[in-house]
Amino acid sequence: LIACGGNDYVESADRNDVITLGDSIFDLSGDIQSNLEAQAGQTFRNYTQSGAELSGGVIARSVEGQYADAKANNSNIDIAVMNGGGNDILIPAMILDPYGCRTHWWRWNISRSCRNLVNDTYVKGVNLLNKMDSEGVDDIIFLGYYETPRGNANLTKAVNYGDDRLRDACNNSTANCTFLDPRGMVPANHVLSDDIHPTAEGSKTLSDLIWPELNAVL
């Protein structure tokens, strides 16, 4: 359900100073990366991992860990295109939903525990962005999450709260961070039948959202 497949790291590229970090929205198909590279006419280092949480986790290397690996491979990083935080909510929501992030007819809003989980993720996001800034990353493009449809439509309020807090993390960090909000841009028929991941059309929408910001700093 969480998509633990995906692609290996790409640690050598035309532009080694540009890296991508994140979860299976990027990594499962690899289409966003491919689209951006086609538009740029250059390749970038790619550390995205399906199943990645922003911090910690047991399914895949976290986004924090991906950044550490990228630094260890080549510390000259000027631009990061990334996402993160979605699996911190999604993984427990798929397994009995202990934090109450799904809404139901008997619970119309997300629980306080869910809000606390998202707020913890916000703190981790600020810390990571501050670290990236202190280590010389000039520009960070942070992609938020679109609404999950059909069987996961009852996560919409959690997605909305999470995106708002991710935007806050971008704005409240010391980094030069641009938050991109894809809510309302990816219709249900551009999401795979798992009700999570983008189709090729959905990935193109996301890469088209990223490209103007990335092109401006390349």
PDB file of C-alpha atoms in Angstrom:
ATOM      1  CA  LEU A   1       0.000   0.000   0.000  1.00  0.00           C
ATOM      2  CA  ILE A   2       2.801   2.407   0.820  1.00  0.00           C
ATOM      3  CA  ALA A   3       4.794   1.489  -2.291  1.00  0.00           C
ATOM      4  CA  CYS A   4       8.163   0.238  -1.128  1.00  0.00           C
ATOM      5  CA  GLY A   5       9.495  -0.265  -4.642  1.00  0.00           C
ATOM      6  CA  GLY A   6      10.901   2.455  -6.806  1.00  0.00           C
ATOM      7  CA  ASN A   7      14.332   3.407  -7.986  1.00  0.00           C
ATOM      8  CA  ASP A   8      17.890   3.328  -6.683  1.00  0.00           C
ATOM      9  CA  TYR A   9      19.862   6.461  -5.941  1.00  0.00           C
ATOM     10  CA  VAL A  10      21.351   8.314  -8.899  1.00  0.00           C
ATOM     11  CA  GLU A  11      24.571   9.766  -7.488  1.00  0.00           C
ATOM     12  CA  SER A  12      26.214  11.143 -10.626  1.00  0.00           C
ATOM     13  CA  ALA A  13      24.535  13.562 -13.021  1.00  0.00           C
ATOM     14  CA  ASP A  14      25.099  16.483 -15.360  1.00  0.00           C
ATOM     15  CA  ARG A  15      24.226  18.842 -12.492  1.00  0.00           C
ATOM     16  CA  ASN A  16      25.558  17.242  -9.329  1.00  0.00           C
ATOM     17  CA  ASP A  17      24.698  20.417  -7.422  1.00  0.00           C
ATOM     18  CA  VAL A  18      20.960  19.748  -7.947  1.00  0.00           C
ATOM     19  CA  ILE A  19      19.358  16.975  -5.892  1.00  0.00           C
ATOM     20  CA  THR A  20      15.880  15.541  -5.451  1.00  0.00           C
ATOM     21  CA  LEU A  21      14.705  14.155  -2.109  1.00  0.00           C
ATOM     22  CA  GLY A  22      11.396  12.653  -1.096  1.00  0.00           C
ATOM     23  CA  ASP A  23       8.951   9.784  -1.214  1.00  0.00           C
ATOM     24  CA  SER A  24       7.045   7.689  -3.749  1.00  0.00           C
ATOM     25  CA  ILE A  25       5.194  10.647  -5.274  1.00  0.00           C
ATOM     26  CA  PHE A  26       8.571  11.258  -6.925  1.00  0.00           C
ATOM     27  CA  ASP A  27      10.133   7.839  -6.765  1.00  0.00           C
ATOM     28  CA  LEU A  28       7.534   5.209  -7.671  1.00  0.00           C
ATOM     29  CA  SER A  29       7.372   5.965 -11.389  1.00  0.00           C
ATOM     30  CA  GLY A  30      10.258   8.416 -11.629  1.00  0.00           C
ATOM     31  CA  ASP A  31       8.157  10.471 -14.052  1.00  0.00           C
ATOM     32  CA  ILE A  32       8.519  13.805 -12.245  1.00  0.00           C
ATOM     33  CA  GLN A  33      12.308  13.495 -12.303  1.00  0.00           C
ATOM     34  CA  SER A  34      12.300  12.455 -15.970  1.00  0.00           C
ATOM     35  CA  ASN A  35      10.004  15.317 -16.935  1.00  0.00           C
ATOM     36  CA  LEU A  36      12.116  17.919 -15.133  1.00  0.00           C
ATOM     37  CA  GLU A  37      15.328  16.595 -16.666  1.00  0.00           C
ATOM     38  CA  ALA A  38      13.777  16.619 -20.141  1.00  0.00           C
ATOM     39  CA  GLN A  39      12.713  20.239 -19.683  1.00  0.00           C
ATOM     40  CA  ALA A  40      16.137  21.214 -18.349  1.00  0.00           C
ATOM     41  CA  GLY A  41      18.122  19.187 -20.860  1.00  0.00           C
ATOM     42  CA  GLN A  42      20.266  18.073 -17.916  1.00  0.00           C
ATOM     43  CA  THR A  43      20.186  15.305 -15.326  1.00  0.00           C
ATOM     44  CA  PHE A  44      20.146  15.766 -11.528  1.00  0.00           C
ATOM     45  CA  ARG A  45      21.136  13.591  -8.606  1.00  0.00           C
ATOM     46  CA  ASN A  46      18.144  11.641  -7.276  1.00  0.00           C
ATOM     47  CA  TYR A  47      17.855  10.289  -3.710  1.00  0.00           C
ATOM     48  CA  THR A  48      14.078   9.815  -3.488  1.00  0.00           C
ATOM     49  CA  GLN A  49      12.845   6.597  -1.869  1.00  0.00           C
ATOM     50  CA  SER A  50       9.376   5.091  -1.939  1.00  0.00           C
ATOM     51  CA  GLY A  51       7.995   4.691   1.570  1.00  0.00           C
ATOM     52  CA  ALA A  52      10.211   7.451   2.974  1.00  0.00           C
ATOM     53  CA  GLU A  53       9.032   9.444   5.960  1.00  0.00           C
ATOM     54  CA  LEU A  54      10.431  12.885   6.640  1.00  0.00           C
ATOM     55  CA  SER A  55      12.276  11.595   9.697  1.00  0.00           C
ATOM     56  CA  GLY A  56      12.808   8.076  10.998  1.00  0.00           C
ATOM     57  CA  GLY A  57      10.616   5.242   9.783  1.00  0.00           C
ATOM     58  CA  VAL A  58      11.424   1.614   9.031  1.00  0.00           C
ATOM     59  CA  ILE A  59      10.167   1.178   5.456  1.00  0.00           C
ATOM     60  CA  ALA A  60      12.719   3.307   3.610  1.00  0.00           C
ATOM     61  CA  ARG A  61      15.526   5.783   4.099  1.00  0.00           C
ATOM     62  CA  SER A  62      13.999   8.978   5.494  1.00  0.00           C
ATOM     63  CA  VAL A  63      14.227  12.307   3.698  1.00  0.00           C
ATOM     64  CA  GLU A  64      16.654  13.422   6.412  1.00  0.00           C
ATOM     65  CA  GLY A  65      18.753  10.341   5.653  1.00  0.00           C
ATOM     66  CA  GLN A  66      18.562  10.939   1.916  1.00  0.00           C
ATOM     67  CA  TYR A  67      19.957  14.426   2.412  1.00  0.00           C
ATOM     68  CA  ALA A  68      22.771  13.049   4.597  1.00  0.00           C
ATOM     69  CA  ASP A  69      23.588  10.496   1.888  1.00  0.00           C
ATOM     70  CA  ALA A  70      23.621  13.198  -0.782  1.00  0.00           C
ATOM     71  CA  LYS A  71      25.993  15.321   1.323  1.00  0.00           C
ATOM     72  CA  ALA A  72      28.276  12.352   1.909  1.00  0.00           C
ATOM     73  CA  ASN A  73      28.373  11.580  -1.805  1.00  0.00           C
ATOM     74  CA  ASN A  74      29.042  15.177  -2.907  1.00  0.00           C
ATOM     75  CA  SER A  75      28.679  18.063  -0.478  1.00  0.00           C
ATOM     76  CA  ASN A  76      28.324  20.701  -3.220  1.00  0.00           C
ATOM     77  CA  ILE A  77      24.531  21.101  -3.204  1.00  0.00           C
ATOM     78  CA  ASP A  78      23.028  24.362  -4.456  1.00  0.00           C
ATOM     79  CA  ILE A  79      19.428  23.348  -5.223  1.00  0.00           C
ATOM     80  CA  ALA A  80      17.108  20.771  -3.676  1.00  0.00           C
ATOM     81  CA  VAL A  81      13.747  19.737  -5.128  1.00  0.00           C
ATOM     82  CA  MET A  82      11.881  17.749  -2.511  1.00  0.00           C
ATOM     83  CA  ASN A  83       8.769  16.641  -0.734  1.00  0.00           C
ATOM     84  CA  GLY A  84       8.239  14.859   2.560  1.00  0.00           C
ATOM     85  CA  GLY A  85       5.911  14.359   5.481  1.00  0.00           C
ATOM     86  CA  GLY A  86       3.126  12.540   3.668  1.00  0.00           C
ATOM     87  CA  ASN A  87       4.124   9.063   4.785  1.00  0.00           C
ATOM     88  CA  ASP A  88       4.488  10.242   8.376  1.00  0.00           C
ATOM     89  CA  ILE A  89       0.682  10.562   8.276  1.00  0.00           C
ATOM     90  CA  LEU A  90      -0.239   7.984   5.635  1.00  0.00           C
ATOM     91  CA  ILE A  91       1.579   4.948   6.999  1.00  0.00           C
ATOM     92  CA  PRO A  92      -0.134   4.928  10.414  1.00  0.00           C
ATOM     93  CA  ALA A  93      -3.446   5.889   8.755  1.00  0.00           C
ATOM     94  CA  MET A  94      -3.189   2.726   6.659  1.00  0.00           C
ATOM     95  CA  ILE A  95      -2.563   0.630   9.770  1.00  0.00           C
ATOM     96  CA  LEU A  96      -5.592   1.053  12.058  1.00  0.00           C
ATOM     97  CA  ASP A  97      -5.289   4.863  12.005  1.00  0.00           C
ATOM     98  CA  PRO A  98      -4.107   5.175  15.631  1.00  0.00           C
ATOM     99  CA  TYR A  99      -3.800   8.988  15.391  1.00  0.00           C
ATOM    100  CA  GLY A 100      -7.291   9.545  14.035  1.00  0.00           C
ATOM    101  CA  CYS A 101      -6.268  11.247  10.793  1.00  0.00           C
ATOM    102  CA  ARG A 102      -9.205   9.847   8.827  1.00  0.00           C
ATOM    103  CA  THR A 103     -12.601  11.495   9.117  1.00  0.00           C
ATOM    104  CA  HIS A 104     -15.831   9.479   9.371  1.00  0.00           C
ATOM    105  CA  TRP A 105     -19.556  10.094   9.738  1.00  0.00           C
ATOM    106  CA  TRP A 106     -18.987   9.822  13.470  1.00  0.00           C
ATOM    107  CA  ARG A 107     -15.856  12.033  13.503  1.00  0.00           C
ATOM    108  CA  TRP A 108     -16.082  14.989  11.168  1.00  0.00           C
ATOM    109  CA  ASN A 109     -12.637  16.389  11.866  1.00  0.00           C
ATOM    110  CA  ILE A 110      -9.142  15.050  12.436  1.00  0.00           C
ATOM    111  CA  SER A 111      -8.287  14.282  16.037  1.00  0.00           C
ATOM    112  CA  ARG A 112      -6.013  16.229  18.357  1.00  0.00           C
ATOM    113  CA  SER A 113      -3.543  13.321  18.120  1.00  0.00           C
ATOM    114  CA  CYS A 114      -3.441  13.738  14.353  1.00  0.00           C
ATOM    115  CA  ARG A 115      -2.816  17.463  14.695  1.00  0.00           C
ATOM    116  CA  ASN A 116      -0.014  16.748  17.160  1.00  0.00           C
ATOM    117  CA  LEU A 117       1.495  14.236  14.705  1.00  0.00           C
ATOM    118  CA  VAL A 118       1.425  16.838  11.934  1.00  0.00           C
ATOM    119  CA  ASN A 119       2.865  19.491  14.239  1.00  0.00           C
ATOM    120  CA  ASP A 120       5.721  17.151  15.146  1.00  0.00           C
ATOM    121  CA  THR A 121       6.381  16.696  11.435  1.00  0.00           C
ATOM    122  CA  TYR A 122       6.387  20.489  11.041  1.00  0.00           C
ATOM    123  CA  VAL A 123       9.162  20.773  13.660  1.00  0.00           C
ATOM    124  CA  LYS A 124      11.196  18.078  11.903  1.00  0.00           C
ATOM    125  CA  GLY A 125      10.697  19.889   8.613  1.00  0.00           C
ATOM    126  CA  VAL A 126      11.904  23.213   9.989  1.00  0.00           C
ATOM    127  CA  ASN A 127      14.946  21.528  11.514  1.00  0.00           C
ATOM    128  CA  LEU A 128      15.848  19.828   8.227  1.00  0.00           C
ATOM    129  CA  LEU A 129      15.379  22.996   6.175  1.00  0.00           C
ATOM    130  CA  ASN A 130      17.464  25.004   8.633  1.00  0.00           C
ATOM    131  CA  LYS A 131      20.206  22.394   8.446  1.00  0.00           C
ATOM    132  CA  MET A 132      20.185  22.473   4.654  1.00  0.00           C
ATOM    133  CA  ASP A 133      20.398  26.262   4.737  1.00  0.00           C
ATOM    134  CA  SER A 134      23.272  26.252   7.235  1.00  0.00           C
ATOM    135  CA  GLU A 135      25.157  23.806   5.022  1.00  0.00           C
ATOM    136  CA  GLY A 136      24.966  25.988   1.946  1.00  0.00           C
ATOM    137  CA  VAL A 137      21.906  24.881  -0.016  1.00  0.00           C
ATOM    138  CA  ASP A 138      20.853  28.061  -1.822  1.00  0.00           C
ATOM    139  CA  ASP A 139      17.348  27.172  -3.023  1.00  0.00           C
ATOM    140  CA  ILE A 140      14.805  24.597  -1.837  1.00  0.00           C
ATOM    141  CA  ILE A 141      11.643  23.819  -3.801  1.00  0.00           C
ATOM    142  CA  PHE A 142       9.209  21.934  -1.555  1.00  0.00           C
ATOM    143  CA  LEU A 143       6.272  20.174  -3.219  1.00  0.00           C
ATOM    144  CA  GLY A 144       3.169  19.706  -1.090  1.00  0.00           C
ATOM    145  CA  TYR A 145       0.515  17.006  -1.430  1.00  0.00           C
ATOM    146  CA  TYR A 146      -2.665  16.848  -3.478  1.00  0.00           C
ATOM    147  CA  GLU A 147      -5.952  15.440  -2.188  1.00  0.00           C
ATOM    148  CA  THR A 148      -6.158  11.645  -2.134  1.00  0.00           C
ATOM    149  CA  PRO A 149      -9.376  10.424  -3.818  1.00  0.00           C
ATOM    150  CA  ARG A 150     -11.916   7.622  -3.486  1.00  0.00           C
ATOM    151  CA  GLY A 151     -10.958   5.215  -0.666  1.00  0.00           C
ATOM    152  CA  ASN A 152      -8.570   7.772   0.820  1.00  0.00           C
ATOM    153  CA  ALA A 153     -10.831  10.807   0.414  1.00  0.00           C
ATOM    154  CA  ASN A 154     -11.387  10.767   4.182  1.00  0.00           C
ATOM    155  CA  LEU A 155      -7.762  11.898   4.568  1.00  0.00           C
ATOM    156  CA  THR A 156      -8.523  15.247   2.898  1.00  0.00           C
ATOM    157  CA  LYS A 157      -8.656  17.231   6.145  1.00  0.00           C
ATOM    158  CA  ALA A 158      -5.372  15.692   7.282  1.00  0.00           C
ATOM    159  CA  VAL A 159      -3.801  16.544   3.904  1.00  0.00           C
ATOM    160  CA  ASN A 160      -5.079  20.106   4.182  1.00  0.00           C
ATOM    161  CA  TYR A 161      -3.731  20.563   7.684  1.00  0.00           C
ATOM    162  CA  GLY A 162      -0.451  18.900   6.701  1.00  0.00           C
ATOM    163  CA  ASP A 163       0.039  21.093   3.633  1.00  0.00           C
ATOM    164  CA  ASP A 164      -0.657  24.211   5.669  1.00  0.00           C
ATOM    165  CA  ARG A 165       1.988  23.185   8.199  1.00  0.00           C
ATOM    166  CA  LEU A 166       4.499  22.252   5.495  1.00  0.00           C
ATOM    167  CA  ARG A 167       4.017  25.709   4.020  1.00  0.00           C
ATOM    168  CA  ASP A 168       4.651  27.120   7.514  1.00  0.00           C
ATOM    169  CA  ALA A 169       7.833  25.047   7.759  1.00  0.00           C
ATOM    170  CA  CYS A 170       9.057  26.509   4.477  1.00  0.00           C
ATOM    171  CA  ASN A 171       8.181  30.053   5.514  1.00  0.00           C
ATOM    172  CA  ASN A 172       9.444  29.809   9.098  1.00  0.00           C
ATOM    173  CA  SER A 173      12.780  28.175   8.321  1.00  0.00           C
ATOM    174  CA  THR A 174      15.918  30.164   7.583  1.00  0.00           C
ATOM    175  CA  ALA A 175      16.137  28.556   4.135  1.00  0.00           C
ATOM    176  CA  ASN A 176      15.261  30.146   0.813  1.00  0.00           C
ATOM    177  CA  CYS A 177      12.347  27.731   0.498  1.00  0.00           C
ATOM    178  CA  THR A 178       9.482  27.875  -2.005  1.00  0.00           C
ATOM    179  CA  PHE A 179       6.402  25.815  -1.150  1.00  0.00           C
ATOM    180  CA  LEU A 180       4.327  24.557  -4.090  1.00  0.00           C
ATOM    181  CA  ASP A 181       0.721  23.636  -3.321  1.00  0.00           C
ATOM    182  CA  PRO A 182      -0.853  21.132  -5.756  1.00  0.00           C
ATOM    183  CA  ARG A 183      -4.244  20.952  -4.039  1.00  0.00           C
ATOM    184  CA  GLY A 184      -7.038  21.171  -6.577  1.00  0.00           C
ATOM    185  CA  MET A 185      -4.680  20.419  -9.467  1.00  0.00           C
ATOM    186  CA  VAL A 186      -4.638  16.583  -9.625  1.00  0.00           C
ATOM    187  CA  PRO A 187      -8.097  15.108 -10.315  1.00  0.00           C
ATOM    188  CA  ALA A 188      -9.045  11.609  -9.221  1.00  0.00           C
ATOM    189  CA  ASN A 189      -8.566  10.188 -12.714  1.00  0.00           C
ATOM    190  CA  HIS A 190      -4.928  11.322 -12.564  1.00  0.00           C
ATOM    191  CA  VAL A 191      -4.335   9.239  -9.434  1.00  0.00           C
ATOM    192  CA  LEU A 192      -3.631   5.509  -9.630  1.00  0.00           C
ATOM    193  CA  SER A 193      -6.129   2.937  -8.352  1.00  0.00           C
ATOM    194  CA  ASP A 194      -4.187   2.798  -5.068  1.00  0.00           C
ATOM    195  CA  ASP A 195      -5.753   6.232  -4.365  1.00  0.00           C
ATOM    196  CA  ILE A 196      -2.305   7.674  -3.552  1.00  0.00           C
ATOM    197  CA  HIS A 197       0.168   7.927  -6.406  1.00  0.00           C
ATOM    198  CA  PRO A 198      -0.027  10.039  -9.556  1.00  0.00           C
ATOM    199  CA  THR A 199      -0.518   8.612 -13.011  1.00  0.00           C
ATOM    200  CA  ALA A 200       1.722   9.844 -15.823  1.00  0.00           C
ATOM    201  CA  GLU A 201      -0.728  12.734 -16.311  1.00  0.00           C
ATOM    202  CA  GLY A 202      -0.668  13.553 -12.606  1.00  0.00           C
ATOM    203  CA  SER A 203       3.110  13.487 -12.566  1.00  0.00           C
ATOM    204  CA  LYS A 204       3.205  15.856 -15.527  1.00  0.00           C
ATOM    205  CA  THR A 205       0.956  18.290 -13.644  1.00  0.00           C
ATOM    206  CA  LEU A 206       3.331  18.163 -10.676  1.00  0.00           C
ATOM    207  CA  SER A 207       6.476  18.569 -12.779  1.00  0.00           C
ATOM    208  CA  ASP A 208       4.861  21.466 -14.637  1.00  0.00           C
ATOM    209  CA  LEU A 209       4.203  23.082 -11.261  1.00  0.00           C
ATOM    210  CA  ILE A 210       7.839  22.614 -10.205  1.00  0.00           C
ATOM    211  CA  TRP A 211       9.533  23.546 -13.464  1.00  0.00           C
ATOM    212  CA  PRO A 212       9.113  27.355 -13.502  1.00  0.00           C
ATOM    213  CA  GLU A 213      10.552  27.600  -9.977  1.00  0.00           C
ATOM    214  CA  LEU A 214      13.400  25.237 -10.786  1.00  0.00           C
ATOM    215  CA  ASN A 215      14.174  26.860 -14.124  1.00  0.00           C
ATOM    216  CA  ALA A 216      14.464  30.248 -12.404  1.00  0.00           C
ATOM    217  CA  VAL A 217      17.324  29.060 -10.177  1.00  0.00           C
ATOM    218  CA  LEU A 218      19.216  26.650 -12.449  1.00  0.00           C
TER     219      LEU A 218
END
